[in-house]
Short mmCIF file of C-alpha atoms in Angstrom, two decimals:
data_model
loop_
_atom_site.label_atom_id
_atom_site.label_comp_id
_atom_site.label_asym_id
_atom_site.label_seq_id
_atom_site.Cartn_x
_atom_site.Cartn_y
_atom_site.Cartn_z
CA MET A 1 -30.37 -48.71 10.80
CA LYS A 2 -26.87 -48.31 12.25
CA ALA A 3 -25.40 -47.77 8.78
CA GLY A 4 -28.00 -45.08 8.09
CA LEU A 5 -27.29 -43.36 11.40
CA MET A 6 -23.53 -43.45 10.75
CA ALA A 7 -24.02 -41.94 7.29
CA THR A 8 -26.16 -39.19 8.78
CA LEU A 9 -23.58 -38.41 11.45
CA THR A 10 -20.75 -38.44 8.91
CA ALA A 11 -22.65 -36.08 6.64
CA GLY A 12 -23.31 -33.82 9.59
CA VAL A 13 -19.63 -33.67 10.50
CA LEU A 14 -18.65 -32.88 6.91
CA ALA A 15 -21.25 -30.13 6.78
CA MET A 16 -20.03 -28.51 9.97
CA PRO A 17 -18.91 -24.92 9.42
CA VAL A 18 -15.18 -24.36 9.34
CA SER A 19 -15.44 -22.38 12.59
CA ALA A 20 -16.45 -25.55 14.42
CA GLN A 21 -13.40 -27.46 13.23
CA GLU A 22 -9.78 -27.10 14.28
CA TYR A 23 -8.26 -24.19 12.36
CA PRO A 24 -5.86 -24.21 10.71
CA SER A 25 -5.71 -27.86 9.74
CA LYS A 26 -4.06 -27.51 6.32
CA PRO A 27 -1.70 -25.07 4.56
CA ILE A 28 -2.75 -21.46 4.01
CA THR A 29 -2.17 -19.94 0.58
CA ILE A 30 -1.06 -16.35 -0.02
CA ILE A 31 -1.90 -15.23 -3.56
CA VAL A 32 0.50 -12.59 -4.91
CA GLY A 33 -0.51 -10.52 -7.93
CA LYS A 34 3.10 -9.92 -8.94
CA SER A 35 5.87 -12.02 -10.48
CA PRO A 36 8.46 -13.64 -8.17
CA GLY A 37 11.24 -11.39 -6.95
CA GLY A 38 9.44 -8.09 -6.35
CA SER A 39 8.86 -6.50 -2.95
CA THR A 40 5.30 -7.84 -2.61
CA ASP A 41 6.46 -11.36 -3.42
CA LEU A 42 9.52 -11.23 -1.15
CA LEU A 43 7.51 -9.94 1.78
CA ALA A 44 4.87 -12.62 1.27
CA ARG A 45 7.58 -15.28 1.34
CA ALA A 46 8.97 -13.79 4.55
CA MET A 47 5.49 -13.94 6.05
CA ALA A 48 5.18 -17.55 4.88
CA GLN A 49 8.26 -18.49 6.92
CA GLY A 50 6.29 -17.64 10.03
CA GLY A 51 3.45 -20.03 9.30
CA GLU A 52 4.68 -23.09 11.21
CA PRO A 53 6.02 -21.31 14.33
CA HIS A 54 3.16 -18.86 14.71
CA MET A 55 0.11 -20.60 13.21
CA GLY A 56 1.01 -24.27 13.38
CA THR A 57 0.70 -24.78 9.64
CA SER A 58 2.67 -24.02 6.50
CA ILE A 59 1.93 -21.01 4.32
CA VAL A 60 2.36 -21.36 0.55
CA VAL A 61 2.92 -18.42 -1.81
CA VAL A 62 1.33 -18.59 -5.26
CA ASN A 63 2.05 -15.95 -7.90
CA ARG A 64 -0.79 -14.76 -10.14
CA PRO A 65 0.61 -11.76 -12.04
CA GLY A 66 -1.56 -9.81 -14.46
CA ALA A 67 -4.03 -6.93 -14.73
CA SER A 68 -2.09 -4.84 -12.19
CA GLY A 69 -2.84 -7.34 -9.42
CA ASN A 70 -6.57 -7.52 -10.13
CA LEU A 71 -6.46 -11.16 -11.27
CA ALA A 72 -4.98 -12.26 -7.97
CA PHE A 73 -7.46 -10.32 -5.90
CA ASN A 74 -10.45 -11.46 -7.90
CA GLU A 75 -9.25 -15.00 -7.22
CA THR A 76 -8.88 -14.15 -3.54
CA ALA A 77 -12.35 -12.64 -3.33
CA ASP A 78 -13.87 -15.68 -5.08
CA ALA A 79 -12.06 -18.25 -2.90
CA PRO A 80 -13.88 -20.36 -0.28
CA LYS A 81 -14.62 -18.42 2.89
CA ASP A 82 -12.67 -20.81 5.09
CA GLY A 83 -9.57 -18.84 6.05
CA TYR A 84 -7.19 -20.79 3.82
CA THR A 85 -6.78 -18.18 1.08
CA VAL A 86 -5.22 -14.76 1.64
CA GLY A 87 -4.25 -12.12 -0.89
CA ALA A 88 -1.16 -9.89 -0.69
CA ALA A 89 -2.55 -6.35 -0.90
CA SER A 90 -0.94 -2.97 -1.62
CA ASN A 91 -2.06 0.60 -2.12
CA SER A 92 -2.04 0.04 -5.89
CA LEU A 93 -5.35 -1.82 -5.45
CA THR A 94 -7.08 1.29 -4.10
CA LEU A 95 -7.27 3.15 -7.40
CA ALA A 96 -8.51 0.52 -9.86
CA PRO A 97 -12.04 0.14 -8.39
CA LEU A 98 -12.56 3.91 -8.67
CA LEU A 99 -11.92 3.63 -12.40
CA GLY A 100 -14.49 0.87 -12.81
CA GLU A 101 -11.77 -1.58 -13.87
CA THR A 102 -12.41 -4.31 -11.31
CA LYS A 103 -14.98 -6.94 -10.46
CA TYR A 104 -14.85 -5.94 -6.80
CA ASN A 105 -14.18 -2.88 -4.69
CA TYR A 106 -11.34 -4.45 -2.74
CA ALA A 107 -11.43 -2.00 0.15
CA THR A 108 -14.98 -3.05 1.03
CA ASP A 109 -15.45 -6.46 -0.60
CA LEU A 110 -12.54 -8.16 1.16
CA GLU A 111 -11.81 -8.92 4.81
CA ALA A 112 -8.76 -6.94 5.93
CA ILE A 113 -6.29 -9.11 7.85
CA ALA A 114 -3.26 -6.92 8.53
CA LEU A 115 -1.17 -4.08 7.19
CA VAL A 116 2.47 -4.96 7.89
CA GLY A 117 4.72 -2.35 6.31
CA SER A 118 4.60 1.06 4.72
CA SER A 119 6.77 3.75 3.23
CA PRO A 120 5.65 7.35 2.90
CA TYR A 121 5.94 9.49 -0.16
CA VAL A 122 8.30 12.41 0.38
CA LEU A 123 8.48 15.83 -1.28
CA ALA A 124 12.05 16.35 -2.51
CA VAL A 125 13.87 19.25 -4.17
CA HIS A 126 17.40 19.93 -5.38
CA ASN A 127 19.69 20.90 -2.52
CA ASP A 128 20.41 24.21 -4.27
CA ALA A 129 16.72 25.09 -4.56
CA GLU A 130 15.68 28.35 -2.96
CA TRP A 131 13.17 26.50 -0.75
CA SER A 132 14.69 25.16 2.44
CA THR A 133 11.34 24.32 4.05
CA LEU A 134 7.87 23.26 2.96
CA ALA A 135 6.61 26.71 4.01
CA ASP A 136 9.11 28.31 1.61
CA PHE A 137 7.95 26.01 -1.17
CA VAL A 138 4.27 26.77 -0.63
CA ASP A 139 4.91 30.51 -0.29
CA HIS A 140 6.82 30.57 -3.58
CA ALA A 141 4.14 28.55 -5.36
CA THR A 142 1.46 30.85 -3.98
CA ALA A 143 3.28 33.98 -5.15
CA ASN A 144 4.19 32.45 -8.53
CA PRO A 145 1.29 30.30 -9.80
CA GLY A 146 2.40 27.66 -12.26
CA ALA A 147 6.12 28.50 -11.91
CA ILE A 148 7.13 25.31 -10.08
CA LYS A 149 7.24 22.15 -12.17
CA TYR A 150 7.11 18.77 -10.51
CA GLY A 151 7.83 15.35 -11.98
CA HIS A 152 5.76 12.17 -11.87
CA THR A 153 5.96 8.77 -13.56
CA GLY A 154 2.40 8.55 -14.84
CA VAL A 155 -1.06 10.02 -14.50
CA GLY A 156 -2.85 8.36 -11.61
CA THR A 157 0.25 6.91 -9.93
CA GLY A 158 0.42 7.21 -6.19
CA ALA A 159 3.06 9.92 -6.23
CA HIS A 160 1.19 11.94 -8.85
CA ILE A 161 -1.99 11.82 -6.82
CA ALA A 162 -0.17 12.68 -3.57
CA THR A 163 1.34 15.77 -5.19
CA GLU A 164 -2.03 16.88 -6.48
CA GLN A 165 -3.46 16.31 -3.01
CA LEU A 166 -0.81 18.67 -1.63
CA ALA A 167 -1.60 21.24 -4.31
CA SER A 168 -5.30 21.03 -3.44
CA ILE A 169 -4.77 21.26 0.33
CA ALA A 170 -2.26 24.11 0.05
CA ALA A 171 -4.28 25.86 -2.69
CA ILE A 172 -1.24 26.19 -4.96
CA ASP A 173 -0.79 25.87 -8.72
CA ILE A 174 2.17 23.67 -9.69
CA GLN A 175 2.74 22.14 -13.12
CA ALA A 176 3.01 18.38 -13.67
CA VAL A 177 5.71 16.97 -15.97
CA PRO A 178 5.44 13.22 -16.80
CA PHE A 179 8.48 10.95 -17.10
CA ASP A 180 8.97 7.41 -18.34
CA GLY A 181 10.21 6.08 -15.03
CA GLY A 182 11.75 7.21 -11.78
CA ALA A 183 15.36 7.29 -12.98
CA PRO A 184 14.93 9.97 -15.67
CA MET A 185 12.70 11.95 -13.32
CA ILE A 186 15.43 12.04 -10.67
CA VAL A 187 18.02 12.98 -13.31
CA ALA A 188 15.78 15.91 -14.31
CA LEU A 189 15.58 17.03 -10.67
CA LEU A 190 19.36 16.79 -10.29
CA GLY A 191 19.72 18.92 -13.42
CA GLN A 192 17.15 21.36 -12.00
CA HIS A 193 14.94 20.98 -15.06
CA ILE A 194 12.06 20.47 -12.63
CA GLY A 195 11.62 21.91 -9.18
CA ALA A 196 10.33 19.01 -7.13
CA ILE A 197 9.27 15.38 -7.05
CA MET A 198 7.08 13.29 -4.77
CA THR A 199 8.70 9.89 -4.43
CA ASN A 200 9.57 6.93 -2.24
CA PRO A 201 12.52 7.77 0.07
CA LEU A 202 14.30 4.57 -0.99
CA ASP A 203 14.57 5.91 -4.55
CA ILE A 204 16.51 9.03 -3.54
CA GLN A 205 18.38 8.02 -0.42
CA GLU A 206 21.80 7.93 -2.11
CA HIS A 207 21.26 11.51 -3.32
CA VAL A 208 20.04 12.65 0.08
CA ARG A 209 23.09 11.06 1.65
CA ALA A 210 25.32 12.79 -0.94
CA GLY A 211 23.70 16.14 -0.21
CA THR A 212 22.36 16.74 -3.73
CA ILE A 213 18.67 16.29 -2.89
CA ARG A 214 16.81 17.68 0.11
CA VAL A 215 13.52 16.34 1.51
CA LEU A 216 11.05 19.01 2.63
CA ALA A 217 8.37 16.80 4.18
CA THR A 218 7.19 13.21 4.49
CA ALA A 219 3.61 12.03 3.92
CA SER A 220 3.75 9.70 6.93
CA GLU A 221 1.65 9.74 10.08
CA ALA A 222 4.78 10.01 12.24
CA PRO A 223 8.34 11.17 11.48
CA VAL A 224 10.39 8.62 9.50
CA SER A 225 12.68 6.62 11.78
CA ASP A 226 15.59 6.56 9.31
CA PRO A 227 18.27 8.93 10.72
CA LEU A 228 18.88 10.15 7.18
CA TYR A 229 15.57 12.03 7.43
CA GLY A 230 16.02 13.22 10.99
CA GLY A 231 14.39 16.59 11.50
CA VAL A 232 12.24 16.35 8.38
CA PRO A 233 8.62 17.14 9.36
CA THR A 234 5.55 15.30 8.23
CA PHE A 235 3.12 17.26 6.08
CA THR A 236 0.70 17.12 9.02
CA GLU A 237 3.24 18.62 11.38
CA ALA A 238 3.83 21.38 8.83
CA GLY A 239 0.10 22.16 8.78
CA TYR A 240 -1.10 20.16 5.76
CA ASP A 241 -3.35 17.18 6.36
CA LEU A 242 -1.67 14.78 3.93
CA VAL A 243 -0.84 11.15 4.62
CA SER A 244 0.03 9.06 1.57
CA LEU A 245 1.76 5.73 1.89
CA VAL A 246 3.06 2.88 -0.20
CA TRP A 247 1.81 0.01 1.93
CA GLN A 248 1.80 -3.79 2.02
CA GLY A 249 -0.91 -5.80 3.68
CA TYR A 250 -3.10 -8.89 3.51
CA ALA A 251 -6.81 -9.52 2.98
CA ALA A 252 -9.11 -12.50 2.61
CA PRO A 253 -12.55 -13.31 1.20
CA LYS A 254 -15.48 -11.63 2.88
CA GLY A 255 -17.64 -13.88 5.05
CA ILE A 256 -15.08 -15.97 6.92
CA PRO A 257 -16.51 -17.23 10.24
CA GLU A 258 -15.63 -14.76 12.98
CA ASP A 259 -13.55 -17.13 15.12
CA VAL A 260 -11.53 -18.30 12.09
CA LEU A 261 -11.04 -14.70 11.00
CA GLN A 262 -9.74 -13.77 14.46
CA THR A 263 -7.33 -16.69 14.47
CA LEU A 264 -6.06 -15.67 11.05
CA ARG A 265 -5.62 -12.06 12.14
CA ASP A 266 -3.87 -13.08 15.38
CA GLY A 267 -1.53 -15.36 13.46
CA PHE A 268 -0.60 -12.70 10.93
CA GLU A 269 0.01 -10.22 13.75
CA LYS A 270 2.52 -12.60 15.34
CA ILE A 271 4.22 -13.21 12.00
CA ALA A 272 4.37 -9.50 11.12
CA ASN A 273 5.99 -8.65 14.46
CA ASP A 274 8.49 -11.51 14.33
CA PRO A 275 12.03 -10.02 14.27
CA ALA A 276 12.85 -12.05 11.12
CA THR A 277 9.88 -10.54 9.27
CA VAL A 278 10.64 -7.05 10.58
CA ALA A 279 14.20 -7.39 9.26
CA VAL A 280 12.93 -8.22 5.75
CA ILE A 281 10.50 -5.29 5.83
CA GLU A 282 13.33 -2.93 6.74
CA GLN A 283 15.69 -4.41 4.13
CA MET A 284 13.11 -3.55 1.47
CA GLY A 285 13.05 0.09 2.57
CA PHE A 286 9.71 -0.11 4.35
CA GLU A 287 8.85 0.94 7.88
CA PRO A 288 7.51 -1.93 10.02
CA HIS A 289 3.96 -0.69 10.42
CA TYR A 290 1.57 -3.26 11.85
CA MET A 291 -2.11 -2.43 11.71
CA GLY A 292 -4.74 -4.93 12.85
CA GLY A 293 -7.64 -6.07 10.71
CA GLU A 294 -10.35 -3.65 11.83
CA GLU A 295 -8.01 -0.65 11.87
CA PHE A 296 -6.56 -1.64 8.49
CA ALA A 297 -10.06 -2.01 7.02
CA GLN A 298 -11.02 1.51 8.09
CA PHE A 299 -7.68 2.90 6.92
CA TRP A 300 -8.21 1.35 3.45
CA ILE A 301 -11.77 2.70 3.20
CA ASP A 302 -10.71 6.17 4.34
CA GLU A 303 -7.78 6.21 1.92
CA GLN A 304 -10.07 5.33 -0.97
CA ALA A 305 -12.63 7.98 0.00
CA ALA A 306 -9.92 10.66 0.13
CA LEU A 307 -8.53 9.45 -3.18
CA GLN A 308 -11.95 9.66 -4.80
CA VAL A 309 -12.28 13.32 -3.76
CA THR A 310 -8.79 14.16 -5.01
CA LEU A 311 -9.31 12.43 -8.34
CA GLU A 312 -12.55 14.32 -8.94
CA GLN A 313 -11.34 17.73 -7.74
CA THR A 314 -8.10 17.65 -9.70
CA GLY A 315 -9.51 16.20 -12.92
CA ILE A 316 -7.13 13.23 -12.71
CA LEU A 317 -10.03 10.77 -12.85
CA GLN A 318 -11.31 12.25 -16.09
CA SER A 319 -7.78 12.33 -17.52
CA ILE A 320 -7.18 8.64 -16.75
CA GLN A 321 -10.54 7.62 -18.18
CA GLU A 322 -9.84 9.53 -21.38
CA GLN A 323 -6.44 7.89 -21.73
CA LYS A 324 -7.99 4.44 -21.38
CA ARG A 325 -10.62 4.96 -24.08
#
């Protein structure tokens, strides 16, 4: 009788939901959909260093490269809903579901934990260009449809889409010129073979510092803190509702018990705001940009909705689908 009662009690304890147990009680895994050494991997490893001091457990980074990060996030979505598996997310995961390439729609089928860093796209021109402001650029494009050529590194890339968003918002006609990488695109801008590029500020900072490239506007929510871009307005400040970021964040399987989810979010907030983590974010050329789980979730959904509209209005979606046939 006693043995049977003990077995029943033991089974009951084992069956208790994770929310009723002490969390975390074992290491947390961050799955990274990139090879070791890249920015997503390095940031995840910086976050992992904060596991013991801020969450009382170790955090292990596991790399699962392949399928543009989709393999890693499918694994994350399919993981047990116990708070011990987290995926390293970035804005590159926003597009794939819209193309029907993924098992899940990550923006809605995952539990957002935190956005920790971001870098805005910036509109840059040669320093000798006749446009000294975004207003000059738009006015010229309006008066001369199709005359301005801009570079991008591939149909459907973040910078390509951001430029087409600007063209749609400003009602201007500018011509896209594809390049096999950022380096030749910047060389073309320096040679004034194209009129503008939308790019990450880190990619052009040496040219901005040298005075050969000028930034007209940033696609950030607030002015960029780097003194190098002091005085450069955001697109929003200039009258164009455009925010487009390269961002890094974290998400987990949907359905984690609420108290466990809150503990996970609180822990990642502490880690993200740790000076050691902030230093790594800045070293990689990102702005420390913490966004809590609920805010991050809505941001991700809103970004995807805006992207869907842009892709359809500009014909980019059709172009990408045709290229993939």
